[in-house]
Amino acid sequence: MAVSFFEIHDPVFGQYVMGNAPVKQLATGFDWVEGPVWFGDAGCLLFSDIPNNRILRWTPDDGVTTYRAPSNYSNGHTRDKAGRLVSCEHGARRVTRTELDGAVTVIADSFDNKPLNSPNDVIVKSDGSIWFSDPHYGIMTNYEGFASPQENPCVVYRVDPETGDMSVVVDDMNCPNGLAFSPDEKLLYVADTGRMFSDDAQHIRVYDVEDDAVCNGRHFHTIDPGIADGIRVDTDGNLWSSAADGVHCISPEGRLLGKILVPELVSNICFGGRAKHQLFITATTSVYRVTLNRSGVQFP
Ligand code: MG
């Protein structure tokens, strides 16, 4: 019997997926993978295996090799406009940038003279500003970092590209996690995983972006089953989100269009490939890839 990799909830989703493009497991055997980021120039995917304190590299020819170990229990990654890797590190409780010569620059490690919690996910705006979430997951136990007291609230910060100044941009969520801008950068989506240990529903909120801040925060969508952890946007403004049963595609109006079914709980996603038309999926112990008839917003 043929296996369907997709669940279509709105006819438009049928145009985004291809029946003969499988959800393919690229690699497995990890503990908890996160933070996928595509390097088209190197033809590789980087991702974090958080509990094993390493960043791994996958290429079609060589499979999985080690990119960085130890990684300070790194979690989410992205690239800035210059192509440099920007990383959230649970263990060092900081956000760093890996320069083109390999040097590591600290972008943020404290706020209000107190250490950050455990930066989780990060995006870079076209003006170079760095926006990251700082929930407490990496300091709750010794599994994904070092158990430590929480000294700052769980918020989203913005780091100014010119001055390096930090400001709190989102402070009305339980545990902000994945982040994404709309294609025109007028909207900021933030996933809240704060209630993951209770029966309350999870939600994604959306904010209007006004210069260096956001306003008018409102409910956008509730993922079911599971939670929205990592999120990304395609060129039409659809939001793609991790979920317990795969990846959900949500319209700009907040309506579920369809699902990519993945056999493990999904943590995060990124677009990549020649036309940014492939979705790389980190899911518990494995990394998967599916080719879409759709391109993601991702630079460079
Ligand atoms: Mg996350």
Short mmCIF file of C-alpha atoms and ligand atoms in Angstrom, two decimals:
data_model
loop_
_atom_site.label_atom_id
_atom_site.label_comp_id
_atom_site.label_asym_id
_atom_site.label_seq_id
_atom_site.Cartn_x
_atom_site.Cartn_y
_atom_site.Cartn_z
CA MET A 1 0.00 0.00 0.00
CA ALA A 2 1.34 3.41 -0.92
CA VAL A 3 2.41 5.62 1.95
CA SER A 4 1.14 9.16 1.95
CA PHE A 5 3.57 11.68 3.31
CA PHE A 6 1.05 14.51 3.25
CA GLU A 7 -2.31 15.50 4.67
CA ILE A 8 -4.15 18.11 2.63
CA HIS A 9 -6.54 20.36 4.55
CA ASP A 10 -6.95 23.03 1.86
CA PRO A 11 -6.69 22.42 -1.91
CA VAL A 12 -3.94 25.04 -2.21
CA PHE A 13 -1.62 22.78 -0.20
CA GLY A 14 -1.86 20.21 -2.97
CA GLN A 15 0.15 22.57 -5.17
CA TYR A 16 2.90 22.85 -2.57
CA VAL A 17 3.70 19.16 -2.30
CA MET A 18 4.47 16.46 -4.84
CA GLY A 19 3.15 12.97 -4.49
CA ASN A 20 6.39 11.38 -5.67
CA ALA A 21 8.68 13.43 -3.39
CA PRO A 22 9.21 11.42 -0.21
CA VAL A 23 9.86 12.53 3.34
CA LYS A 24 13.29 10.93 3.38
CA GLN A 25 15.33 10.14 6.46
CA LEU A 26 18.83 11.48 5.81
CA ALA A 27 20.47 10.46 9.07
CA THR A 28 19.50 9.04 12.44
CA GLY A 29 20.89 7.89 15.78
CA PHE A 30 21.03 11.25 17.53
CA ASP A 31 19.40 12.19 20.85
CA TRP A 32 17.63 15.51 20.25
CA VAL A 33 18.37 17.36 17.03
CA GLU A 34 17.57 21.03 16.52
CA GLY A 35 18.67 24.20 14.79
CA PRO A 36 18.99 23.22 11.11
CA VAL A 37 20.62 25.82 8.86
CA TRP A 38 21.44 25.44 5.16
CA PHE A 39 24.76 26.53 3.61
CA GLY A 40 24.15 26.57 -0.13
CA ASP A 41 27.70 27.72 -0.84
CA ALA A 42 29.09 24.68 0.95
CA GLY A 43 26.27 22.37 -0.11
CA CYS A 44 25.71 21.32 3.47
CA LEU A 45 23.25 21.38 6.32
CA LEU A 46 24.40 22.16 9.85
CA PHE A 47 22.30 21.09 12.82
CA SER A 48 22.65 20.69 16.58
CA ASP A 49 22.57 17.41 18.50
CA ILE A 50 22.02 19.28 21.74
CA PRO A 51 22.43 16.62 24.46
CA ASN A 52 25.61 15.35 22.79
CA ASN A 53 27.06 18.85 22.76
CA ARG A 54 27.88 19.01 19.06
CA ILE A 55 27.03 20.68 15.79
CA LEU A 56 26.92 18.21 12.91
CA ARG A 57 27.26 18.69 9.17
CA TRP A 58 25.36 16.72 6.53
CA THR A 59 26.19 16.59 2.82
CA PRO A 60 24.71 14.31 0.16
CA ASP A 61 28.11 12.74 -0.57
CA ASP A 62 29.65 12.43 2.87
CA GLY A 63 26.62 12.03 5.11
CA VAL A 64 27.14 13.25 8.67
CA THR A 65 30.44 14.57 9.98
CA THR A 66 31.26 16.75 12.98
CA TYR A 67 31.32 20.49 12.45
CA ARG A 68 31.98 21.60 16.04
CA ALA A 69 32.34 19.66 19.29
CA PRO A 70 31.96 20.68 21.98
CA SER A 71 29.40 23.22 20.81
CA ASN A 72 28.44 24.72 24.17
CA TYR A 73 25.20 22.76 23.79
CA SER A 74 24.19 24.90 20.83
CA ASN A 75 20.55 24.96 19.77
CA GLY A 76 19.16 27.24 17.03
CA HIS A 77 21.19 28.69 14.17
CA THR A 78 20.78 31.04 11.27
CA ARG A 79 23.01 33.00 8.86
CA ASP A 80 23.35 36.73 8.57
CA LYS A 81 23.41 38.61 5.27
CA ALA A 82 27.17 38.11 5.02
CA GLY A 83 26.63 34.37 5.29
CA ARG A 84 28.09 34.05 8.75
CA LEU A 85 26.75 31.42 11.14
CA VAL A 86 24.82 32.86 14.11
CA SER A 87 24.28 30.39 16.96
CA CYS A 88 22.37 30.08 20.21
CA GLU A 89 24.41 28.34 22.89
CA HIS A 90 22.65 26.88 25.93
CA GLY A 91 25.84 25.95 27.73
CA ALA A 92 27.58 29.30 27.47
CA ARG A 93 24.22 31.10 27.74
CA ARG A 94 25.02 33.31 24.79
CA VAL A 95 24.51 34.10 21.11
CA THR A 96 27.60 33.99 18.93
CA ARG A 97 28.64 34.67 15.36
CA THR A 98 31.24 32.54 13.61
CA GLU A 99 33.30 34.86 11.44
CA LEU A 100 34.46 33.89 7.97
CA ASP A 101 37.94 33.13 9.37
CA GLY A 102 36.48 30.87 12.05
CA ALA A 103 36.79 33.24 15.00
CA VAL A 104 33.79 33.27 17.31
CA THR A 105 32.35 36.64 18.32
CA VAL A 106 30.00 36.98 21.28
CA ILE A 107 26.89 38.93 20.28
CA ALA A 108 24.99 38.70 23.57
CA ASP A 109 25.52 36.93 26.88
CA SER A 110 23.78 39.08 29.50
CA PHE A 111 21.01 41.58 30.03
CA ASP A 112 20.55 43.94 32.93
CA ASN A 113 23.92 42.73 34.25
CA LYS A 114 22.57 39.20 34.64
CA PRO A 115 23.33 36.16 32.47
CA LEU A 116 20.90 35.18 29.75
CA ASN A 117 18.91 31.98 30.34
CA SER A 118 19.68 29.74 27.35
CA PRO A 119 19.20 31.35 23.94
CA ASN A 120 17.07 28.98 21.88
CA ASP A 121 16.43 30.28 18.37
CA VAL A 122 17.58 33.23 16.30
CA ILE A 123 16.78 35.16 13.14
CA VAL A 124 18.52 38.07 11.41
CA LYS A 125 16.55 40.92 9.84
CA SER A 126 17.64 42.47 6.56
CA ASP A 127 18.96 45.50 8.46
CA GLY A 128 21.41 43.20 10.24
CA SER A 129 19.67 43.24 13.61
CA ILE A 130 19.68 39.93 15.47
CA TRP A 131 16.49 38.74 17.17
CA PHE A 132 16.59 35.77 19.53
CA SER A 133 14.45 33.99 22.10
CA ASP A 134 15.74 33.23 25.60
CA PRO A 135 13.59 30.63 27.38
CA HIS A 136 15.01 28.60 30.25
CA TYR A 137 15.13 25.09 28.78
CA GLY A 138 18.92 24.88 28.72
CA ILE A 139 19.28 25.67 32.42
CA MET A 140 16.41 23.59 33.80
CA THR A 141 18.45 20.35 33.83
CA ASN A 142 21.87 19.06 32.85
CA TYR A 143 20.48 17.38 29.72
CA GLU A 144 20.71 20.27 27.25
CA GLY A 145 23.20 22.43 29.13
CA PHE A 146 24.05 23.17 32.73
CA ALA A 147 21.37 23.34 35.43
CA SER A 148 21.47 26.86 36.82
CA PRO A 149 19.18 29.43 38.45
CA GLN A 150 17.14 31.60 36.12
CA GLU A 151 18.05 35.28 36.48
CA ASN A 152 16.30 36.92 33.53
CA PRO A 153 12.70 36.52 32.29
CA CYS A 154 11.91 34.42 29.21
CA VAL A 155 11.68 37.06 26.49
CA VAL A 156 12.74 37.90 22.93
CA TYR A 157 15.65 40.30 22.48
CA ARG A 158 16.83 42.44 19.59
CA VAL A 159 20.49 43.27 19.18
CA ASP A 160 21.29 46.44 17.26
CA PRO A 161 23.74 45.78 14.41
CA GLU A 162 25.52 49.12 14.81
CA THR A 163 25.77 49.61 18.56
CA GLY A 164 25.32 46.09 19.88
CA ASP A 165 22.69 47.43 22.26
CA MET A 166 20.08 44.91 23.38
CA SER A 167 16.41 45.58 23.97
CA VAL A 168 13.47 43.40 25.00
CA VAL A 169 11.00 43.21 22.11
CA VAL A 170 8.57 40.50 23.32
CA ASP A 171 7.78 40.02 27.00
CA ASP A 172 4.22 38.66 26.96
CA MET A 173 4.90 34.98 26.31
CA ASN A 174 5.59 32.04 28.63
CA CYS A 175 8.60 30.61 26.83
CA PRO A 176 9.23 32.22 23.44
CA ASN A 177 10.96 29.79 21.12
CA GLY A 178 10.96 29.77 17.28
CA LEU A 179 10.90 33.08 15.39
CA ALA A 180 10.18 34.18 11.83
CA PHE A 181 9.56 37.41 9.96
CA SER A 182 6.98 37.68 7.21
CA PRO A 183 8.57 38.11 3.75
CA ASP A 184 8.13 41.91 3.94
CA GLU A 185 9.38 41.92 7.56
CA LYS A 186 6.27 43.78 8.69
CA LEU A 187 5.25 40.90 10.93
CA LEU A 188 7.12 38.88 13.54
CA TYR A 189 5.85 35.39 14.41
CA VAL A 190 6.90 33.85 17.72
CA ALA A 191 6.15 30.32 18.91
CA ASP A 192 5.41 29.86 22.60
CA THR A 193 6.34 26.49 24.10
CA GLY A 194 5.78 27.61 27.66
CA ARG A 195 2.98 25.27 28.55
CA MET A 196 4.52 22.13 27.17
CA PHE A 197 4.19 20.31 30.49
CA SER A 198 0.46 20.96 30.95
CA ASP A 199 -2.70 20.35 28.95
CA ASP A 200 -3.10 23.94 27.85
CA ALA A 201 -2.94 24.59 24.13
CA GLN A 202 0.21 25.98 22.55
CA HIS A 203 0.09 29.02 20.41
CA ILE A 204 1.96 31.10 17.86
CA ARG A 205 1.59 34.84 18.25
CA VAL A 206 2.13 37.52 15.62
CA TYR A 207 3.30 41.09 16.16
CA ASP A 208 3.47 44.17 13.96
CA VAL A 209 7.07 45.24 13.47
CA GLU A 210 7.70 48.95 13.87
CA ASP A 211 11.33 49.86 13.35
CA ASP A 212 13.25 48.38 16.27
CA ALA A 213 10.24 47.14 18.24
CA VAL A 214 6.97 45.24 17.88
CA CYS A 215 3.40 45.98 18.93
CA ASN A 216 -0.15 44.68 18.69
CA GLY A 217 0.68 41.12 19.71
CA ARG A 218 -2.17 38.72 18.97
CA HIS A 219 -2.96 35.03 18.64
CA PHE A 220 -2.11 33.63 15.21
CA HIS A 221 -2.52 29.87 15.35
CA THR A 222 -2.56 26.94 17.76
CA ILE A 223 -0.62 23.86 16.71
CA ASP A 224 -2.33 20.53 17.31
CA PRO A 225 -1.00 18.01 18.11
CA GLY A 226 2.14 19.08 19.89
CA ILE A 227 3.76 22.48 19.92
CA ALA A 228 5.26 24.99 17.56
CA ASP A 229 8.98 25.00 18.25
CA GLY A 230 10.82 25.96 15.07
CA ILE A 231 9.00 28.02 12.43
CA ARG A 232 9.87 29.35 8.93
CA VAL A 233 8.09 31.36 6.25
CA ASP A 234 7.81 30.76 2.51
CA THR A 235 7.78 33.39 -0.22
CA ASP A 236 3.98 33.62 -0.16
CA GLY A 237 3.96 34.29 3.55
CA ASN A 238 2.76 30.87 4.65
CA LEU A 239 4.15 29.82 8.01
CA TRP A 240 5.64 26.32 8.31
CA SER A 241 5.79 25.00 11.85
CA SER A 242 7.06 21.99 13.72
CA ALA A 243 4.41 19.80 15.35
CA ALA A 244 4.15 16.42 17.07
CA ASP A 245 2.99 14.69 13.89
CA GLY A 246 5.17 16.49 11.39
CA VAL A 247 5.30 19.94 9.83
CA HIS A 248 2.17 22.07 9.50
CA CYS A 249 1.68 24.71 6.80
CA ILE A 250 -0.41 27.66 7.95
CA SER A 251 -1.78 30.42 5.72
CA PRO A 252 -1.04 34.11 6.43
CA GLU A 253 -4.56 34.26 7.87
CA GLY A 254 -3.68 31.56 10.40
CA ARG A 255 -5.51 28.64 8.74
CA LEU A 256 -4.06 25.12 8.56
CA LEU A 257 -3.47 24.29 4.89
CA GLY A 258 -1.85 20.91 5.25
CA LYS A 259 0.67 18.70 6.97
CA ILE A 260 3.87 16.92 6.10
CA LEU A 261 3.75 13.73 8.14
CA VAL A 262 6.99 12.80 9.89
CA PRO A 263 7.36 9.62 11.99
CA GLU A 264 9.13 11.42 14.86
CA LEU A 265 8.31 14.53 16.87
CA VAL A 266 9.62 17.53 14.92
CA SER A 267 11.71 20.18 16.64
CA ASN A 268 12.70 22.55 13.86
CA ILE A 269 12.91 23.12 10.12
CA CYS A 270 14.74 25.15 7.50
CA PHE A 271 14.50 25.67 3.78
CA GLY A 272 17.50 24.82 1.64
CA GLY A 273 18.63 23.25 -1.58
CA ARG A 274 19.29 24.83 -4.98
CA ALA A 275 16.06 26.82 -5.07
CA LYS A 276 15.38 26.90 -1.32
CA HIS A 277 12.65 24.43 -2.25
CA GLN A 278 13.68 21.66 0.08
CA LEU A 279 12.58 21.49 3.68
CA PHE A 280 15.08 20.04 6.12
CA ILE A 281 13.46 18.71 9.25
CA THR A 282 15.08 17.94 12.58
CA ALA A 283 12.93 15.43 14.45
CA THR A 284 14.01 13.91 17.76
CA THR A 285 16.67 11.34 16.71
CA SER A 286 16.73 11.98 12.94
CA VAL A 287 17.03 14.49 10.14
CA TYR A 288 14.58 14.32 7.24
CA ARG A 289 14.23 16.14 3.92
CA VAL A 290 11.30 16.68 1.59
CA THR A 291 11.31 18.54 -1.72
CA LEU A 292 8.45 21.01 -2.12
CA ASN A 293 6.92 22.99 -4.96
CA ARG A 294 7.52 26.06 -2.83
CA SER A 295 10.50 28.20 -1.81
CA GLY A 296 11.39 29.46 1.61
CA VAL A 297 12.44 32.92 2.65
CA GLN A 298 15.96 32.51 3.81
CA PHE A 299 19.16 34.34 3.13
CA PRO A 300 21.80 34.36 1.93
MG MG B 1 13.61 25.80 19.62
#
